[in-house]
PDB file of C-alpha atoms in Angstrom:
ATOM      1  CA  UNK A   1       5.732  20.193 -59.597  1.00 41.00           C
ATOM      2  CA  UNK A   2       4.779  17.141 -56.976  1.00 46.00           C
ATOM      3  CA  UNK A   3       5.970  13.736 -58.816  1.00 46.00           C
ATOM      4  CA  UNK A   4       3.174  12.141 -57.430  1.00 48.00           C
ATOM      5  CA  UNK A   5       1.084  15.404 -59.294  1.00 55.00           C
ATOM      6  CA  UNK A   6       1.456  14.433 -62.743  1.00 56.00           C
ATOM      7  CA  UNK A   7       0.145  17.528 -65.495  1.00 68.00           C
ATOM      8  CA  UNK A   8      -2.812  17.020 -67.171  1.00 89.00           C
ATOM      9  CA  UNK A   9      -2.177  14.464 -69.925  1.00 94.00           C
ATOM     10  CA  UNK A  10      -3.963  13.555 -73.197  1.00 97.00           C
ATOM     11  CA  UNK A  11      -4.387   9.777 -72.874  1.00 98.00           C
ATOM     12  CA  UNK A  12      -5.450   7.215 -75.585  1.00 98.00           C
ATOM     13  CA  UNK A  13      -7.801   4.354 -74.323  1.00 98.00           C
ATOM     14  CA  UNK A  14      -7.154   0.821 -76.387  1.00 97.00           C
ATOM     15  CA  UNK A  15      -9.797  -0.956 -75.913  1.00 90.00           C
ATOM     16  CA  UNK A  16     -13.249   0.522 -74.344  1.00 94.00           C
ATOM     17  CA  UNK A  17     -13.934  -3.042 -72.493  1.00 94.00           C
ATOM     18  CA  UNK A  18     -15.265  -3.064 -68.752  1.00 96.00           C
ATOM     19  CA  UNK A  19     -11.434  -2.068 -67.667  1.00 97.00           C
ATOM     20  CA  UNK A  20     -10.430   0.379 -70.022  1.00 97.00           C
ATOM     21  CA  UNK A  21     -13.426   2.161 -69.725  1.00 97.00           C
ATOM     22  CA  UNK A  22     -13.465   2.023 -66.348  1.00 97.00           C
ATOM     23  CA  UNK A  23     -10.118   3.428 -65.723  1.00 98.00           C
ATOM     24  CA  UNK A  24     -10.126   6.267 -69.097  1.00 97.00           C
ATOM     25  CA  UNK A  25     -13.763   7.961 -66.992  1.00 97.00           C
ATOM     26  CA  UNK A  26     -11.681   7.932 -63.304  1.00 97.00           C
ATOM     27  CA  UNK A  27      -8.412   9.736 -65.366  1.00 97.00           C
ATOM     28  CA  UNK A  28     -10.716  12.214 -67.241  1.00 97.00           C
ATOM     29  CA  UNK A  29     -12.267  12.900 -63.582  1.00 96.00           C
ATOM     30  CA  UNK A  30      -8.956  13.304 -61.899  1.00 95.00           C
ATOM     31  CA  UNK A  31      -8.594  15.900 -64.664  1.00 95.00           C
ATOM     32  CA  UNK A  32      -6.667  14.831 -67.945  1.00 97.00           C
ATOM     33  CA  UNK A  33      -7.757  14.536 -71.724  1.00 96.00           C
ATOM     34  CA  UNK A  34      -8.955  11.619 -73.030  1.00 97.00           C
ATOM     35  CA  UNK A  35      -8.090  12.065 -76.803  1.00 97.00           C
ATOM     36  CA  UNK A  36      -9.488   8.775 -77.980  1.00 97.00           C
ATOM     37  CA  UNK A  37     -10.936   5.339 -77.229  1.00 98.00           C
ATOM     38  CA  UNK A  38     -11.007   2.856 -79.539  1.00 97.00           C
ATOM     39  CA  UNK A  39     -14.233   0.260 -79.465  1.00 96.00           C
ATOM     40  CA  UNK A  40     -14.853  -2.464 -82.238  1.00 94.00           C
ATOM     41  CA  UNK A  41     -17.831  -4.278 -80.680  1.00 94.00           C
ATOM     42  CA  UNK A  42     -21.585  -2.908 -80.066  1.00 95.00           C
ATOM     43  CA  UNK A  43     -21.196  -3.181 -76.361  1.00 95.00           C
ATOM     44  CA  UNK A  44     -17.385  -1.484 -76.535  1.00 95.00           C
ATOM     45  CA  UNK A  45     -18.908   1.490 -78.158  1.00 95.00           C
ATOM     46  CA  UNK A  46     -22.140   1.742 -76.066  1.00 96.00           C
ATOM     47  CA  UNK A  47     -19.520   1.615 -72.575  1.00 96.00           C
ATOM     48  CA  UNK A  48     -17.422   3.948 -74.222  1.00 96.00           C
ATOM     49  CA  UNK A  49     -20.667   6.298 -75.128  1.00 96.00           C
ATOM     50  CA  UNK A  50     -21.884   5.603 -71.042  1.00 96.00           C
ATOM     51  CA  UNK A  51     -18.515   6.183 -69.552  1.00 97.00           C
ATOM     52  CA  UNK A  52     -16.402   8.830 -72.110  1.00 97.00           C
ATOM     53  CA  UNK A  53     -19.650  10.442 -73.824  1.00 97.00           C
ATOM     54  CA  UNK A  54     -17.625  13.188 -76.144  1.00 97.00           C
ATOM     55  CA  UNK A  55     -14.928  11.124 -76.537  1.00 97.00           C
ATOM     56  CA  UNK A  56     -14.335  10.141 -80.577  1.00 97.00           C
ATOM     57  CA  UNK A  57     -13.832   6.333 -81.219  1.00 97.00           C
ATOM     58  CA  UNK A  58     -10.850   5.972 -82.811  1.00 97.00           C
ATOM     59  CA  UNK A  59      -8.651   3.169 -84.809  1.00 97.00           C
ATOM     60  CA  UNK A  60      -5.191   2.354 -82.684  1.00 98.00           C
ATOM     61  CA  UNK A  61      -2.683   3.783 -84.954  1.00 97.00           C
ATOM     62  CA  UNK A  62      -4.714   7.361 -84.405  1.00 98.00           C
ATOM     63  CA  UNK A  63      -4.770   6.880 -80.512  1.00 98.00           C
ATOM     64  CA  UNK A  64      -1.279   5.831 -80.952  1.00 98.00           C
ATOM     65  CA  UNK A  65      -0.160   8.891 -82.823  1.00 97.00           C
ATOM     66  CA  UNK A  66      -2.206  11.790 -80.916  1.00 97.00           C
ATOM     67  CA  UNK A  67      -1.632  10.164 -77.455  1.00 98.00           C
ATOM     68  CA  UNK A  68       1.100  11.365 -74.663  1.00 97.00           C
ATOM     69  CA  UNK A  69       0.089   7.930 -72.529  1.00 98.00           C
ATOM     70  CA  UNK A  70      -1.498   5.166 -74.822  1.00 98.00           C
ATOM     71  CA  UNK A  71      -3.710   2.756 -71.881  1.00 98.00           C
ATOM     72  CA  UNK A  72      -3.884  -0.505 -73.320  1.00 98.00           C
ATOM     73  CA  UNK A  73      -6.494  -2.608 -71.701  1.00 97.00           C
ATOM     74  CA  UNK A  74      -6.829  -5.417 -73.520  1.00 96.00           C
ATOM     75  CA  UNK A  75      -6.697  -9.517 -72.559  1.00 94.00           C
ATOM     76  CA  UNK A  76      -3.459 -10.772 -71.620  1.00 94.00           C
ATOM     77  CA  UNK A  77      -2.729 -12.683 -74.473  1.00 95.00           C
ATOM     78  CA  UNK A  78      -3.626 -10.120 -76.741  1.00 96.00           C
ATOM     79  CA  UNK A  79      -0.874  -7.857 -75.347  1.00 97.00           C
ATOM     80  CA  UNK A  80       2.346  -9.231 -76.790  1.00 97.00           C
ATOM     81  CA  UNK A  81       1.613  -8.852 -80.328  1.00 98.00           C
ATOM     82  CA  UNK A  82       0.102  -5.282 -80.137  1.00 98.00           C
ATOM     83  CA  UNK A  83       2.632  -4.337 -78.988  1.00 98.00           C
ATOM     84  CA  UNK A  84       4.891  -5.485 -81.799  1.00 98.00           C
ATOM     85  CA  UNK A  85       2.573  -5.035 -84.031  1.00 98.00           C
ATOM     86  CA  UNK A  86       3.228  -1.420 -83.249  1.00 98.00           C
ATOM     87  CA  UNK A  87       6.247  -1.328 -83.058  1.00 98.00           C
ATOM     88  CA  UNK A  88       6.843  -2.743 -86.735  1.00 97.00           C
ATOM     89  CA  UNK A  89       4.758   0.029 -88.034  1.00 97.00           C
ATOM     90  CA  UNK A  90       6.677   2.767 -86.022  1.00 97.00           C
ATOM     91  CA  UNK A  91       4.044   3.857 -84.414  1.00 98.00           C
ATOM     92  CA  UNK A  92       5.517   4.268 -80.825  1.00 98.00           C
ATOM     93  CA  UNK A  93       6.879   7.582 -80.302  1.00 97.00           C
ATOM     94  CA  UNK A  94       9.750   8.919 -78.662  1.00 97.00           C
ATOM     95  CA  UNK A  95       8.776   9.808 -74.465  1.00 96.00           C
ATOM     96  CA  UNK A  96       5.522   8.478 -74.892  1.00 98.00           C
ATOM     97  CA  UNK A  97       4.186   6.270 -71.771  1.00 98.00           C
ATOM     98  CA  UNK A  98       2.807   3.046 -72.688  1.00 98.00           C
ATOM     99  CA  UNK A  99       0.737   1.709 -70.027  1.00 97.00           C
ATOM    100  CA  UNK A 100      -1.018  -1.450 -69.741  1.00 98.00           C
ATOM    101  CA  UNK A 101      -3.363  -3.321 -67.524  1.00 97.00           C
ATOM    102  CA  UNK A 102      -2.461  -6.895 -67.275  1.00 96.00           C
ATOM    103  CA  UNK A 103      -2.234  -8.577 -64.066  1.00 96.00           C
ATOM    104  CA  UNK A 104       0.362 -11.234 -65.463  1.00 96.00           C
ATOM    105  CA  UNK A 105       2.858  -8.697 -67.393  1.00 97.00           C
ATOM    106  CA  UNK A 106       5.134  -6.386 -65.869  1.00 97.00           C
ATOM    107  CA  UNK A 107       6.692  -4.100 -68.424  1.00 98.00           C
ATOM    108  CA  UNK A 108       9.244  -6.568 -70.431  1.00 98.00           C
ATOM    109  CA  UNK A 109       6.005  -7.172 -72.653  1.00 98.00           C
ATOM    110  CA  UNK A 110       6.655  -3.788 -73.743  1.00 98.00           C
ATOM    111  CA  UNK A 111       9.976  -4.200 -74.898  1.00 98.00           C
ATOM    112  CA  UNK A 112       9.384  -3.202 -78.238  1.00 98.00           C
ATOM    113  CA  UNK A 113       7.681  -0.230 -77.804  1.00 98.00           C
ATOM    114  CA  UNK A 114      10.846   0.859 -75.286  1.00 97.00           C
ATOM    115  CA  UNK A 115      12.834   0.197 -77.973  1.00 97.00           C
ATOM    116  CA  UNK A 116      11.034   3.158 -80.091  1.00 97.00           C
ATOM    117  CA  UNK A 117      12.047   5.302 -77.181  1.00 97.00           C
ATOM    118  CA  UNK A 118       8.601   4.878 -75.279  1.00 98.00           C
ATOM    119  CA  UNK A 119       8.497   4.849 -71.226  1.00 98.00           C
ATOM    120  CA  UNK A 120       6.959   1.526 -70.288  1.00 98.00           C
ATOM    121  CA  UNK A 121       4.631   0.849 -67.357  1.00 98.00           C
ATOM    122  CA  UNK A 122       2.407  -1.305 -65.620  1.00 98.00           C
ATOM    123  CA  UNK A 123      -0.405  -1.118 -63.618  1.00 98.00           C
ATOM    124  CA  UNK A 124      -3.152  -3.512 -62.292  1.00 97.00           C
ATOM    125  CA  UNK A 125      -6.021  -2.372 -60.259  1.00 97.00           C
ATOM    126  CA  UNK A 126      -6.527  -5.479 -57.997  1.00 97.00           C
ATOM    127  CA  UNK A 127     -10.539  -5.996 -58.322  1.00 95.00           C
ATOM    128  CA  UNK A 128     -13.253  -7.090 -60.559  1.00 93.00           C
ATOM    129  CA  UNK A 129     -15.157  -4.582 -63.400  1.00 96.00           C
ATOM    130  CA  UNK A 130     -18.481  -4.846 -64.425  1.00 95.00           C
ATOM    131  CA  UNK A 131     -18.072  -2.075 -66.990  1.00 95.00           C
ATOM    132  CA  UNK A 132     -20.008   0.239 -65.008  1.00 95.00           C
ATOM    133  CA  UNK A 133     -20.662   3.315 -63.155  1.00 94.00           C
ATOM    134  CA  UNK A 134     -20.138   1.714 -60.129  1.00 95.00           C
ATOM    135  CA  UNK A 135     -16.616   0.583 -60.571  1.00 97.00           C
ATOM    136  CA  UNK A 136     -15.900   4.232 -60.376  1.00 96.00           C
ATOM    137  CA  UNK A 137     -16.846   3.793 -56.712  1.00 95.00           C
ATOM    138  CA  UNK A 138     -15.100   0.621 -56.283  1.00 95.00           C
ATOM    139  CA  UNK A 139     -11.823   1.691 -57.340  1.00 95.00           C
ATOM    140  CA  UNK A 140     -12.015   4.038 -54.206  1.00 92.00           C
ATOM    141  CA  UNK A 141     -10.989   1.210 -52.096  1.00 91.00           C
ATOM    142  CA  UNK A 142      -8.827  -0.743 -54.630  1.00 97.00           C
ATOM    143  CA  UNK A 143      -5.322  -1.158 -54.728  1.00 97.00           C
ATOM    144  CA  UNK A 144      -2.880  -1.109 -58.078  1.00 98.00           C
ATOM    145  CA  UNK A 145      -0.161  -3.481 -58.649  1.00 98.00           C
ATOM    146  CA  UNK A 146       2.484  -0.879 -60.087  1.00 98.00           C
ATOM    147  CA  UNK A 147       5.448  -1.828 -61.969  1.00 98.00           C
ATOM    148  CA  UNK A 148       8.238  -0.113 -63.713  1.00 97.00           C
ATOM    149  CA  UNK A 149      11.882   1.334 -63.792  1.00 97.00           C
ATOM    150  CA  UNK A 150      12.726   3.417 -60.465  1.00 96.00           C
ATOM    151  CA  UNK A 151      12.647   6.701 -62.308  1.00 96.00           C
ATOM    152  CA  UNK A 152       8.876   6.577 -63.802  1.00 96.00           C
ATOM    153  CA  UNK A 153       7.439   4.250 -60.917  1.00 97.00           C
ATOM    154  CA  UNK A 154       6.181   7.746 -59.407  1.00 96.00           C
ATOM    155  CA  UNK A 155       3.962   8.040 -62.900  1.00 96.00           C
ATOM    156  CA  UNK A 156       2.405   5.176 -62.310  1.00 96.00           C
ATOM    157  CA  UNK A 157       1.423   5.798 -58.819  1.00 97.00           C
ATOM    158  CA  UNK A 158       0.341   8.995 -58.926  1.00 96.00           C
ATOM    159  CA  UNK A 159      -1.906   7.584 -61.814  1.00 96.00           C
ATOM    160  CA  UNK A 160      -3.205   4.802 -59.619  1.00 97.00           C
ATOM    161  CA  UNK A 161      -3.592   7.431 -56.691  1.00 96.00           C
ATOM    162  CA  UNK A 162      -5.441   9.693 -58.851  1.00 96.00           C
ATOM    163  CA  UNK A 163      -8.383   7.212 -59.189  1.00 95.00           C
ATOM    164  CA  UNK A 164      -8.559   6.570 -56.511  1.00 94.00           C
ATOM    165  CA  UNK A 165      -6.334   3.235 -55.382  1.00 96.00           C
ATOM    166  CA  UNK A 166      -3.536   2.734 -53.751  1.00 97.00           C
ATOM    167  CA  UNK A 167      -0.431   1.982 -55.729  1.00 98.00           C
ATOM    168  CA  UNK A 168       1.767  -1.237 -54.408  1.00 98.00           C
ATOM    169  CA  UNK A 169       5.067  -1.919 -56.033  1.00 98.00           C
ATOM    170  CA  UNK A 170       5.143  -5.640 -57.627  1.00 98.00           C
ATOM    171  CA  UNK A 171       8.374  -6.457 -58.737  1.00 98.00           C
ATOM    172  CA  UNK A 172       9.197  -7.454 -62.453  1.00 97.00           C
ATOM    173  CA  UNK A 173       9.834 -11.099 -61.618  1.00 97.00           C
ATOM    174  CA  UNK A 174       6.755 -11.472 -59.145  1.00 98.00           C
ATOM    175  CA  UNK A 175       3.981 -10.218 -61.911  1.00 98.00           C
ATOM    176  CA  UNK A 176       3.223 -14.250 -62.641  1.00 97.00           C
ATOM    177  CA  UNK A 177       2.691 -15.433 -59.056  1.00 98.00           C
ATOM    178  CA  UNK A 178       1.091 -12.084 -57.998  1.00 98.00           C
ATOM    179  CA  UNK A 179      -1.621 -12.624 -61.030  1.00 97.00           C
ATOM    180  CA  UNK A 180      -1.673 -16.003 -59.856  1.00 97.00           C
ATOM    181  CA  UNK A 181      -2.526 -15.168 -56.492  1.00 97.00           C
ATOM    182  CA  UNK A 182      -5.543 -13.037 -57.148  1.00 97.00           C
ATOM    183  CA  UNK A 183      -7.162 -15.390 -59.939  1.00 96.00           C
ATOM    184  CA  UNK A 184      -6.984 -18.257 -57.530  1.00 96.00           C
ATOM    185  CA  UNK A 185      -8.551 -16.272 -54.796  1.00 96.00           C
ATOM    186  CA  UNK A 186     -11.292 -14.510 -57.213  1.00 95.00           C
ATOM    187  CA  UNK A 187     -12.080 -16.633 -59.709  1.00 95.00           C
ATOM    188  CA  UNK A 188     -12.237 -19.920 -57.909  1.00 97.00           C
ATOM    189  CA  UNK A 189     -14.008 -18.286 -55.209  1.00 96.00           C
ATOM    190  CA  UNK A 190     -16.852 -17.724 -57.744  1.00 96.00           C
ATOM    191  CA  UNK A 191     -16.273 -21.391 -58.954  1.00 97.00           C
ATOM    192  CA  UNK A 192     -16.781 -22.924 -55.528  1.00 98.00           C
ATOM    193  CA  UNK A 193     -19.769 -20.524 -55.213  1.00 98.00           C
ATOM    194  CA  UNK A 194     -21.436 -21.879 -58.619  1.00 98.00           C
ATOM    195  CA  UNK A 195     -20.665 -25.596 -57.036  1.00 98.00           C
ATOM    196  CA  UNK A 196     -22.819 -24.995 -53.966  1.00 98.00           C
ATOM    197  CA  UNK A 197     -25.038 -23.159 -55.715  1.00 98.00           C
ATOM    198  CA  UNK A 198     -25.969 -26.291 -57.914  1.00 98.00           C
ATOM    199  CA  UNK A 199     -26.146 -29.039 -55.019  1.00 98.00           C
ATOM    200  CA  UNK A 200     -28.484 -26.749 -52.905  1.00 98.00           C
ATOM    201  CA  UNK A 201     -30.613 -25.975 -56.139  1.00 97.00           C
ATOM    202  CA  UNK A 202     -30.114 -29.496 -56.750  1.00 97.00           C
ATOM    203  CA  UNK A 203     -32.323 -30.459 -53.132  1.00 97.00           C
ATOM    204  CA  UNK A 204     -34.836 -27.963 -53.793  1.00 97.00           C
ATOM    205  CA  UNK A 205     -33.567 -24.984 -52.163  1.00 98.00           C
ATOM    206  CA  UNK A 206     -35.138 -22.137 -54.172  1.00 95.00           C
ATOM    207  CA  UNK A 207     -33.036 -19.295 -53.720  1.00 97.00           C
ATOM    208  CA  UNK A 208     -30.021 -20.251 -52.774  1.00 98.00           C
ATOM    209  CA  UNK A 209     -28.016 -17.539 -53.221  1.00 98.00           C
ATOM    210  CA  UNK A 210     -29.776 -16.145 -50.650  1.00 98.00           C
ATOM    211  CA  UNK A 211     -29.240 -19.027 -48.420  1.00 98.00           C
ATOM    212  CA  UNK A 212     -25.492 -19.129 -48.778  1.00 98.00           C
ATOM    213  CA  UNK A 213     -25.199 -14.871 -48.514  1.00 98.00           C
ATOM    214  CA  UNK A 214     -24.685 -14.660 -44.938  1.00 97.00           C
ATOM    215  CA  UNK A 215     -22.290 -17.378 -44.640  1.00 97.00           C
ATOM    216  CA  UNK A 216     -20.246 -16.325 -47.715  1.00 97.00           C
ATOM    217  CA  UNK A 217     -19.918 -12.943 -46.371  1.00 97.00           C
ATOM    218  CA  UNK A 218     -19.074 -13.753 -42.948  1.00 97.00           C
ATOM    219  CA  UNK A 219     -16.856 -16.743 -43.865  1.00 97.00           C
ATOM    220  CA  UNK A 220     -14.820 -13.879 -46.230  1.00 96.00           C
ATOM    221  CA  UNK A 221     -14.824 -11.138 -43.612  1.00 97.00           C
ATOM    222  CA  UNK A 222     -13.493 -13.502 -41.383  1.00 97.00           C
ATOM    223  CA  UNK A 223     -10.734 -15.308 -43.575  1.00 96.00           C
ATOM    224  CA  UNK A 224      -9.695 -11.773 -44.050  1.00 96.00           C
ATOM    225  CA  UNK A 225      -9.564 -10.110 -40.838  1.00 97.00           C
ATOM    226  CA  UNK A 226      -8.122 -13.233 -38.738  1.00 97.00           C
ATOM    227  CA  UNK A 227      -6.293 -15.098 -42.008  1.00 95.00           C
ATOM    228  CA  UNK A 228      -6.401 -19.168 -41.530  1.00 95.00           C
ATOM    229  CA  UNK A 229      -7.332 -19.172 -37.832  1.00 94.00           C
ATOM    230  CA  UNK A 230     -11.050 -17.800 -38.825  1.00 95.00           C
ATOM    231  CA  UNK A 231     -11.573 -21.682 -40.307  1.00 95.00           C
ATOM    232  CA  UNK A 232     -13.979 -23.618 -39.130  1.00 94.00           C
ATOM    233  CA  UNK A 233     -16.149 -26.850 -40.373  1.00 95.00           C
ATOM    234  CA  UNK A 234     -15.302 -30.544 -40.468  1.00 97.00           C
ATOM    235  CA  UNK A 235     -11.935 -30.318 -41.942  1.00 97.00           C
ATOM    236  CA  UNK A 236     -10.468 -28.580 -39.119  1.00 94.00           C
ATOM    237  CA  UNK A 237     -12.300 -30.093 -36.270  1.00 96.00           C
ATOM    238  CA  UNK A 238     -10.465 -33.576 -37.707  1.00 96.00           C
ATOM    239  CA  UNK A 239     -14.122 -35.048 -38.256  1.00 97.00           C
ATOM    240  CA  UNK A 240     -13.356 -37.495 -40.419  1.00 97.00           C
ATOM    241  CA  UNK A 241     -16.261 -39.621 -40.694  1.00 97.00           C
ATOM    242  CA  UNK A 242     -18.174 -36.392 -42.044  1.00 97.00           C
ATOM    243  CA  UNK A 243     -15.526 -35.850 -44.018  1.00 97.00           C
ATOM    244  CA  UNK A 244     -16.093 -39.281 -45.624  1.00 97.00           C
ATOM    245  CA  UNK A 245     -19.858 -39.048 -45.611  1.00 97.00           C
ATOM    246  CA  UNK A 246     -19.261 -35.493 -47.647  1.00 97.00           C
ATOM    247  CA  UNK A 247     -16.700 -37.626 -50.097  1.00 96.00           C
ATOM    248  CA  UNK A 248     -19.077 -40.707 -50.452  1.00 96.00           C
ATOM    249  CA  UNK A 249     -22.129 -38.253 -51.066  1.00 96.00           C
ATOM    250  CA  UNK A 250     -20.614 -36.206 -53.627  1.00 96.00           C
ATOM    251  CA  UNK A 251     -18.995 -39.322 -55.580  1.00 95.00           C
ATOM    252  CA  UNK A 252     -22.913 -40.327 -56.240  1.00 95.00           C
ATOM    253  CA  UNK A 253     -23.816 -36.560 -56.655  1.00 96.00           C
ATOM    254  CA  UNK A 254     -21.131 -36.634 -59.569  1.00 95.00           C
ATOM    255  CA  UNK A 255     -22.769 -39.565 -61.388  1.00 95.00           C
ATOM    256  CA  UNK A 256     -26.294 -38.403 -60.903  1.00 94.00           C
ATOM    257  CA  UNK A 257     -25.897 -34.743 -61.985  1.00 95.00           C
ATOM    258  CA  UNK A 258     -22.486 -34.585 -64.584  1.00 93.00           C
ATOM    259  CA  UNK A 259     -20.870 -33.070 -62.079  1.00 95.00           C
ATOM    260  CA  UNK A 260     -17.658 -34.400 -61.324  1.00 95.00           C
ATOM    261  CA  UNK A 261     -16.133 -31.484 -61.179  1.00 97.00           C
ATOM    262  CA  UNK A 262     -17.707 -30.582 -58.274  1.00 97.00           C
ATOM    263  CA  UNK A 263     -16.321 -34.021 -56.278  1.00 96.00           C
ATOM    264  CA  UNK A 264     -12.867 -33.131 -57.823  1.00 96.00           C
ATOM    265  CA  UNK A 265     -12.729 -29.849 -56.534  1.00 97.00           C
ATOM    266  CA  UNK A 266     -14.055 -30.833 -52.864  1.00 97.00           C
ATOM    267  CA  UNK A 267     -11.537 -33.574 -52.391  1.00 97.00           C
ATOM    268  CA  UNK A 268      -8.897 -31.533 -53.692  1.00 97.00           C
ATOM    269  CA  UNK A 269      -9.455 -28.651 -51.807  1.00 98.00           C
ATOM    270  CA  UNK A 270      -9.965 -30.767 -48.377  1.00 97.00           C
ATOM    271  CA  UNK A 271      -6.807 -32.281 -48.995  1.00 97.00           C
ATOM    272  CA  UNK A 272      -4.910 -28.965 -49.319  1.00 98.00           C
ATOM    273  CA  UNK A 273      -6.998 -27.358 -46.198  1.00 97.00           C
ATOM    274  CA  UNK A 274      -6.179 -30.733 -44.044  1.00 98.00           C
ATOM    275  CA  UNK A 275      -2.194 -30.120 -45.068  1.00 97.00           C
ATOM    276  CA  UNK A 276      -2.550 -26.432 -44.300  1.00 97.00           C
ATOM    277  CA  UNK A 277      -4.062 -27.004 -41.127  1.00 97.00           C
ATOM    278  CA  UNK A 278      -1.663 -29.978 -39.902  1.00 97.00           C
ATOM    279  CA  UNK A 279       1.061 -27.417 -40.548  1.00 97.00           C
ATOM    280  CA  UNK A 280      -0.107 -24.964 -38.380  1.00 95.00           C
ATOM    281  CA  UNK A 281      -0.945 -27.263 -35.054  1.00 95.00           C
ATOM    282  CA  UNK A 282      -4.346 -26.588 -35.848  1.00 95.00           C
ATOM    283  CA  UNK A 283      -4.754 -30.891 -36.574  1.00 97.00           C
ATOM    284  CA  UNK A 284      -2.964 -33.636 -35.227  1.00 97.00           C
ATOM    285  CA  UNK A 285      -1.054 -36.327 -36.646  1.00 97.00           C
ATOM    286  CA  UNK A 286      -3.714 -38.454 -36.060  1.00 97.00           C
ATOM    287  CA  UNK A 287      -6.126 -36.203 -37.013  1.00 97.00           C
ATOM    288  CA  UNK A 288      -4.643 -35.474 -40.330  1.00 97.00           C
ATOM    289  CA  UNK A 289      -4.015 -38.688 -41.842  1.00 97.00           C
ATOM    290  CA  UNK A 290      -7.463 -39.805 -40.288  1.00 97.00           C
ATOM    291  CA  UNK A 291      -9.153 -36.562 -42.680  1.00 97.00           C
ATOM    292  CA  UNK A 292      -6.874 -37.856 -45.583  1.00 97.00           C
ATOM    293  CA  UNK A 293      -8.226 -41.400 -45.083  1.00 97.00           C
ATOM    294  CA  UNK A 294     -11.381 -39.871 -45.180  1.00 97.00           C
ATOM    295  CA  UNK A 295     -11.059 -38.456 -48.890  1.00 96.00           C
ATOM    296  CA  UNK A 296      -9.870 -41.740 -50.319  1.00 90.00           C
ATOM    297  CA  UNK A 297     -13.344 -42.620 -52.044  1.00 69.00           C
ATOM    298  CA  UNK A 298     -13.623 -45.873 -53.486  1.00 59.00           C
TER     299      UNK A 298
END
């Protein structure tokens, strides 16, 4: 049989949010069993009813005990103790694969379930869900950070392969800055997003959304294709008195709307694209500690 083939499998989905959905309707279309999912809240059970229709809800020791590979797609946080929860009640059996989803954990989060003789694994598709249909697409052009012991890595990939993604090895001791990596990049992305949103909304712009679209886009496509050398804007043209004018502006913005947040996060993230730049050649001396001068608002 091709290792990167697995045989159908009856898998157990824990829980039916927008992941674990997600990824139990790619598995049962790349052909295995989904034996159970379980869902505690309405929306859980009406995903789980959109996604796995047939599928029975289940409690977790069930899933537990009828699964070959138990998914367990639940927060971060909540990860540690399910699993020892588990564990205390003896619930892991010997073989089984234990696979979970977090971004942050590689497998020593499962240590107690390895313990009962389960194979651990884990694997982190590298986007955002919204719990639907669409993901399905999505996860087309996603890629999985994989982790694992050398002889049932190939499990894992093949499972990330066969919805879809493309399985990249993350190393046990790299889970933490590799998590870190793509929250700072997604999440603060739609952070800085919300900020601009406001002031624009804030000067009567009515959809501006709409207004930033194009620029977003570009400005991503861009940062992507060419890295650091696609930036443009004050910052790395040294500009430093529109640097200050920005600095000034939102320091009055802050007062006048609660916003201070939004002056923090400019300054700080000047600061950091002024050092990046210097570093690079792309600003010089002068230039630098002129744009630093700049952000010092009084």
């Amino acid at each position: 049989m091709n290792p990167l083939k697995p045989a159908r499998l009856g898998i157990g989905i824990i829980s039916a949010g927008k992941v674990g959905a997600v990824l139990g309707a790619a598995l049962r279309a790349a052909g295995h069993a989904i034996v159970g999912v379980h869902a505690v809240s309405e929306a859980s059970k009406t995903r789980a009813e959109a996604l796995l229709p047939g599928v029975p809800v289940l409690t977790i020791p069930e899933i537990v005990e009828r699964s070959e590979v138990v998914l367990l797609a639940v927060p971060d946080d909540a990860l540690p103790s399910l699993v020892k929860g588990l564990a205390e009640t003896k619930a892991w059996q010997q073989g089984q694969i234990v696979l979970h989803t977090s971004g942050r954990h590689g497998t020593d989060v499962l240590a107690p379930a390895k313990e009962c003789g389960a194979i651990g694994l884990a694997i982190h598709p590298a986007m955002t869900f919204t719990g639907l249909s669409l993901d399905l697409t999505r996860l087309k052009t996603t890629s999985f950070g994989v982790t694992g012991p050398a002889p049932f890595l190939p499990i894992a990939q093949a499972l990330a392969v066969e919805m879809g993604g493309e399985p990249v090895q993350i190393a046990e001791g790299d889970r933490v800055l590799y998590h870190t990596a793509l929250a700072h990049a997604s999440n603060h992305l739609v952070t800085i997003t919300g900020q601009s949103l406001q002031i624009l909304r804030s000067i009567g712009v009515e959809d501006p959304a709409r207004y930033l679209e194009p620029l977003l886009r570009a400005s991503l496509d861009n940062a992507l294709s060419a890295g650091e050398n696609a930036l443009t804007g004050p910052v790395a043209r040294g500009d430093a008195h529109t640097v200050a004018a920005h600095a000034q502006t939102l320091a009055g913005f802050a007062v006048e709307e609660e916003a201070g947040d939004i002056s923090s996060a400019y300054l700080a993230l000047a600061r950091a694209t002024a050092e990046r730049a210097h570093r690079r050649g792309a600003l010089t001396g002068e230039q630098y500690n002129s744009v630093l001068a700049a952000l010092t608002v009084n």
